[in-house]
Amino acid sequence: MSIFPNSSSLKMEKKSGKKFHLRSGNSVTYDSSYPIYAMAFSSFTSSLPNRHPRIAIGSFIEEINNCVDILSFDADNLTLKPIPNLCFEHPYPPTKLMFHPNPFDSLKSNDILASCSDYLRLWEVGDTSIEPLFTLSKNKTSEYVAPLTSFDWNEVEPRRIGTSSIDTTCTIWDVEIGAIEAQIIAHDKEVYDIAWAEAGVFASASADGSVRIFDLRRKEHTTIIYESPEPGTQLLRLAWNKHDLRYLATMSMDCNKIMILDIRSRERPVAELARHQASVNAIAWAPQSRRHICSAGDDGQALIWELPTVVGTNGIDHMARYSAGAEINQIQWSAAHHDWIAIAFSNKLQLLKV
């Protein structure tokens, strides 16, 4: 049984026109000792026979001392368990965690995990231990460090990680040598998110209310693909549709809508998804589909949407819904295990089967 409709039930729903209120009959929950925000799925597979998929979770404690746990997920028995010796201290709450998108391109035989807060950090995750690899800071001459709001790991060029910061900049790192490749003043205000499209092209979202696209081959040039008409709008999150790079999704602070942007049409969003009853906190495109996206928010709902073949209509309704019973802070859709979506709320990590 699956709490999210599988491919056959998606066809049934489309035919019947009904929505599903999702039940927790096929989910698994991990209760942490701390509030959870950042989390990430690993795509690394070990030669060890009992090695299960891994998930990293980060604490959200408003003090310097925080931590990251690595969990093992057994899909057959629906269990999530912390792995002994794979919990480590982390300065400040990590604002994002992400595993190497293609671990077999890595020079290391173990998984590589990246995190950001004050600095960008890389960690080598073995079977029984974790070792720090790099601590990367763009400011070598001052004690002040502008916090990093987010980062994205380039799937096409895994040596590249792009970070966004409250100091209006985006920094592109070559993580194989631990050096800055490019530093760009990207916006007029804080940059809250960054997302890669391809090897040298990325987009960023900012407190100045705009989404901008940059090409590393022309660092001095930027393309504004969306600018909010409402003064004071702050765009918090950004997600690129990796199956159709014409489309991005973004959302603004204290808003219940997800805006779908088309890079060919810069005047306004081509669609707005507005079925949440409170602010949206997180968005994630389906890794195996160009038309499906998941969102989660303060209303405690995780919604799956199926966009029409021709995007450009509003009034789109969600096709599936899951109720967590508390504000959902984060959502991730596993690129390696397409059947599973992770949500974080309060001190709980919950995996939901698609």
XYZ file of C-alpha atoms in Angstrom:
354
model
C 0.000 0.000 0.000
C 1.244 3.489 -0.783
C 0.131 6.686 0.910
C 0.985 8.699 -2.204
C -0.678 7.456 -5.400
C 1.573 5.309 -7.590
C 1.625 5.631 -11.350
C -1.488 3.505 -11.816
C -3.477 5.420 -9.209
C -2.398 8.699 -10.789
C -4.077 7.582 -13.991
C -7.172 6.522 -12.046
C -7.323 9.919 -10.366
C -6.985 11.767 -13.630
C -9.834 9.725 -15.032
C -12.087 10.067 -12.001
C -11.209 13.675 -11.186
C -10.981 12.898 -7.476
C -8.332 13.996 -5.012
C -6.697 11.707 -2.475
C -6.462 12.507 1.199
C -3.322 10.593 1.980
C -3.139 8.205 4.911
C -0.059 7.299 6.913
C -0.355 3.566 6.299
C 2.979 3.379 4.518
C 5.236 5.896 6.204
C 8.022 5.805 8.731
C 8.785 8.355 11.438
C 11.970 9.156 13.317
C 11.713 11.102 16.566
C 14.772 13.206 17.253
C 15.858 14.761 20.521
C 16.032 18.156 18.792
C 14.026 20.217 16.252
C 14.889 19.272 12.657
C 15.245 21.547 9.652
C 17.986 20.612 7.163
C 17.960 17.095 5.695
C 19.332 15.223 2.690
C 19.104 11.844 0.966
C 22.277 10.047 -0.076
C 22.599 8.383 -3.474
C 25.780 6.504 -2.529
C 25.619 2.690 -2.544
C 28.172 0.669 -0.630
C 29.516 -2.787 -1.369
C 28.489 -3.803 2.127
C 25.558 -6.260 1.940
C 23.549 -4.659 4.748
C 24.057 -1.041 3.702
C 20.715 0.779 3.510
C 19.992 4.230 2.065
C 21.160 7.070 4.292
C 19.571 10.348 5.329
C 21.329 13.246 7.040
C 19.369 15.487 9.418
C 20.502 18.689 11.106
C 19.409 20.182 14.412
C 17.802 23.608 14.582
C 18.862 24.980 17.965
C 19.343 28.721 18.386
C 22.861 28.517 19.722
C 26.329 27.695 18.426
C 26.345 24.017 19.381
C 24.299 21.975 16.929
C 24.670 18.534 15.379
C 24.079 16.362 12.323
C 22.898 12.748 12.494
C 23.164 10.128 9.767
C 20.225 7.714 9.693
C 19.866 4.343 7.991
C 16.571 3.698 6.204
C 15.307 0.129 5.796
C 12.424 0.373 3.304
C 11.471 -3.294 3.690
C 10.929 -3.069 7.434
C 10.022 0.644 7.485
C 12.650 1.627 10.039
C 14.813 4.720 10.465
C 17.734 4.330 12.832
C 20.738 6.516 13.678
C 24.057 4.953 12.709
C 26.475 4.607 15.630
C 29.497 6.924 15.378
C 27.923 8.935 12.532
C 26.651 11.814 14.617
C 28.867 14.884 14.651
C 28.866 18.395 16.080
C 28.070 21.287 13.756
C 28.611 25.014 14.419
C 25.222 26.747 14.278
C 22.139 25.119 12.698
C 22.909 23.944 9.166
C 20.708 25.880 6.739
C 21.120 23.120 4.161
C 22.584 19.637 3.852
C 23.335 17.883 0.577
C 25.181 14.708 -0.393
C 27.420 14.500 -3.463
C 24.931 14.281 -6.378
C 27.029 11.683 -8.201
C 29.238 9.977 -5.626
C 30.891 7.734 -8.193
C 32.526 10.812 -9.738
C 34.114 11.588 -6.380
C 37.742 10.840 -5.690
C 36.675 9.414 -2.342
C 35.381 5.884 -1.855
C 32.951 7.095 0.802
C 29.970 9.423 0.663
C 30.603 13.183 0.721
C 28.248 15.483 2.620
C 28.141 19.282 2.347
C 26.635 21.655 4.906
C 26.360 25.395 5.284
C 25.782 27.852 8.110
C 28.579 30.333 8.779
C 30.869 28.496 6.335
C 30.546 25.869 3.630
C 31.821 22.570 4.995
C 32.486 19.198 3.375
C 32.570 15.914 5.280
C 33.615 12.400 4.284
C 31.051 9.919 5.603
C 32.415 6.425 6.019
C 30.704 3.333 7.359
C 31.780 3.954 10.949
C 33.290 7.451 11.039
C 33.060 11.004 9.672
C 36.052 13.127 8.769
C 36.023 16.864 7.882
C 37.417 17.581 4.413
C 37.107 21.356 3.865
C 35.923 24.421 5.735
C 35.486 27.085 3.071
C 35.171 30.810 3.791
C 35.289 33.619 1.240
C 36.300 36.157 3.888
C 39.878 35.513 4.954
C 40.666 38.931 6.379
C 37.796 39.713 8.758
C 36.302 38.122 11.853
C 32.832 38.888 10.506
C 31.266 36.132 8.429
C 28.089 36.766 6.446
C 25.853 33.721 7.067
C 25.157 31.381 4.160
C 21.458 30.975 3.487
C 21.644 28.019 1.098
C 23.731 26.211 -1.516
C 23.353 23.848 -4.458
C 25.667 21.128 -5.749
C 26.072 21.053 -9.523
C 24.978 17.665 -10.897
C 26.678 18.200 -14.274
C 29.940 19.547 -12.812
C 30.120 18.046 -9.291
C 33.312 19.958 -8.546
C 31.120 23.087 -8.340
C 29.005 24.187 -5.389
C 27.221 27.526 -5.428
C 26.392 29.300 -2.149
C 24.030 32.203 -1.434
C 24.530 34.711 1.354
C 22.865 37.568 3.193
C 25.641 39.865 1.905
C 23.937 39.944 -1.578
C 26.504 37.619 -3.171
C 26.628 34.168 -4.719
C 29.950 32.330 -4.551
C 30.937 29.459 -6.828
C 33.387 27.027 -5.248
C 35.640 24.412 -6.800
C 35.338 21.883 -3.989
C 37.935 19.536 -5.427
C 40.642 22.076 -4.591
C 38.769 24.125 -1.987
C 38.993 27.438 -3.879
C 36.676 30.172 -5.150
C 35.940 30.009 -8.876
C 33.691 33.075 -9.013
C 32.083 35.555 -6.642
C 29.148 37.560 -7.954
C 27.176 40.438 -6.459
C 23.890 38.864 -7.442
C 21.175 41.078 -5.935
C 20.439 44.347 -4.176
C 19.468 42.584 -0.935
C 20.003 39.239 0.794
C 20.171 36.179 -1.460
C 18.086 33.402 0.063
C 18.470 30.548 -2.426
C 20.452 29.306 -5.406
C 19.810 26.509 -7.927
C 21.880 25.117 -10.799
C 20.372 24.451 -14.231
C 23.430 23.052 -15.997
C 27.220 23.169 -15.830
C 27.654 26.948 -15.775
C 24.138 28.365 -15.380
C 22.398 29.044 -12.077
C 19.486 31.057 -10.726
C 19.082 32.907 -7.439
C 16.169 34.255 -5.392
C 16.407 37.274 -3.144
C 14.860 39.589 -0.585
C 14.755 42.170 -3.368
C 11.821 40.225 -4.850
C 13.583 39.002 -7.993
C 14.769 35.750 -9.562
C 17.895 36.168 -11.672
C 19.860 33.846 -13.964
C 23.646 33.903 -14.333
C 25.981 32.264 -16.840
C 29.566 31.772 -15.650
C 30.784 32.354 -19.197
C 29.456 35.935 -18.904
C 29.800 36.794 -15.229
C 29.112 40.491 -15.756
C 25.679 39.807 -17.255
C 22.466 38.858 -15.437
C 18.952 38.118 -16.651
C 16.024 39.030 -14.408
C 13.329 36.475 -15.221
C 10.918 37.551 -12.514
C 10.466 40.636 -10.377
C 7.582 40.893 -7.939
C 5.217 43.809 -8.594
C 4.506 44.024 -4.862
C 6.958 46.245 -2.924
C 8.689 44.480 -0.046
C 8.219 40.953 -1.434
C 11.012 38.601 -0.378
C 11.547 35.414 -2.392
C 12.735 32.621 -0.122
C 13.097 29.417 -2.134
C 13.875 28.404 -5.695
C 13.697 25.038 -7.474
C 14.609 24.291 -11.081
C 12.701 21.632 -13.024
C 15.609 19.394 -14.058
C 13.467 17.599 -16.670
C 12.421 20.851 -18.341
C 14.799 23.738 -17.721
C 12.300 26.251 -19.017
C 10.496 26.100 -15.690
C 11.392 27.141 -12.157
C 9.309 27.291 -9.008
C 9.654 29.969 -6.350
C 7.775 31.243 -3.321
C 7.768 34.338 -1.172
C 7.801 34.976 2.549
C 4.462 34.649 4.395
C 2.613 33.576 1.254
C 0.499 30.482 0.525
C 1.331 30.382 -3.203
C 3.937 28.600 -5.303
C 4.773 30.499 -8.489
C 5.783 28.598 -11.627
C 8.104 30.685 -13.818
C 8.919 30.197 -17.494
C 12.275 31.661 -18.522
C 10.706 32.567 -21.889
C 8.014 34.708 -20.223
C 9.319 37.315 -17.779
C 6.254 39.429 -17.121
C 4.477 37.207 -14.608
C 4.308 33.592 -13.408
C 2.768 31.201 -15.924
C 0.930 29.449 -13.074
C 0.223 29.904 -9.371
C -0.474 26.989 -7.050
C -2.621 28.339 -4.241
C -4.248 25.598 -2.175
C -2.205 25.886 1.025
C -4.041 27.477 3.938
C -0.906 29.098 5.375
C 2.631 30.067 4.336
C 4.552 27.679 2.080
C 7.958 26.698 3.457
C 9.439 24.249 0.954
C 9.124 23.005 -2.629
C 10.625 20.036 -4.500
C 10.203 18.917 -8.105
C 9.774 15.188 -8.677
C 13.138 13.743 -9.744
C 11.473 11.307 -12.174
C 8.788 13.544 -13.685
C 8.682 16.923 -15.426
C 5.085 17.675 -14.393
C 4.975 16.890 -10.677
C 6.002 19.094 -7.768
C 5.532 18.794 -4.021
C 5.080 21.611 -1.528
C 4.744 21.886 2.243
C 3.833 24.631 4.652
C 2.687 26.028 7.962
C -0.743 24.455 7.480
C 0.852 21.048 8.133
C 0.047 19.896 4.600
C 2.275 18.241 2.018
C 0.663 18.617 -1.401
C 1.560 16.951 -4.696
C 0.620 18.837 -7.839
C 0.421 17.658 -11.444
C 0.944 20.568 -13.800
C -1.018 20.606 -17.046
C 0.758 19.698 -20.261
C 0.657 23.342 -21.293
C 1.465 25.478 -18.275
C -0.350 28.791 -18.259
C -3.549 28.308 -16.320
C -4.332 29.173 -12.726
C -6.862 27.426 -10.528
C -4.715 24.265 -10.580
C -5.687 21.905 -7.785
C -3.426 19.504 -5.920
C -3.781 15.816 -6.745
C -2.671 14.351 -3.409
C -2.441 15.556 0.164
C -0.822 14.429 3.386
C -1.552 15.973 6.787
C 1.327 16.034 9.247
C -0.548 17.674 12.110
C 2.156 20.320 12.617
C 3.938 23.004 10.616
C 6.180 21.355 7.982
C 9.521 23.145 7.761
C 11.296 21.186 5.045
C 10.659 18.707 2.255
C 12.986 16.590 0.103
C 12.181 14.198 -2.754
C 14.797 11.463 -3.053
C 16.622 11.503 -6.401
C 17.947 7.969 -5.879
C 14.778 6.452 -4.412
C 11.889 8.096 -6.272
C 9.232 6.389 -4.160
C 10.086 8.402 -1.050
C 9.518 11.969 0.061
C 10.882 13.249 3.382
C 9.252 15.949 5.474
C 10.492 17.579 8.681
C 8.205 19.037 11.333
C 8.966 19.787 14.963
C 11.437 17.095 16.081
C 10.204 14.503 13.572
C 11.516 13.237 10.274
C 8.850 11.390 8.312
C 9.270 9.454 5.073
C 6.208 9.159 2.866
C 5.888 6.647 0.056
C 4.812 7.920 -3.346
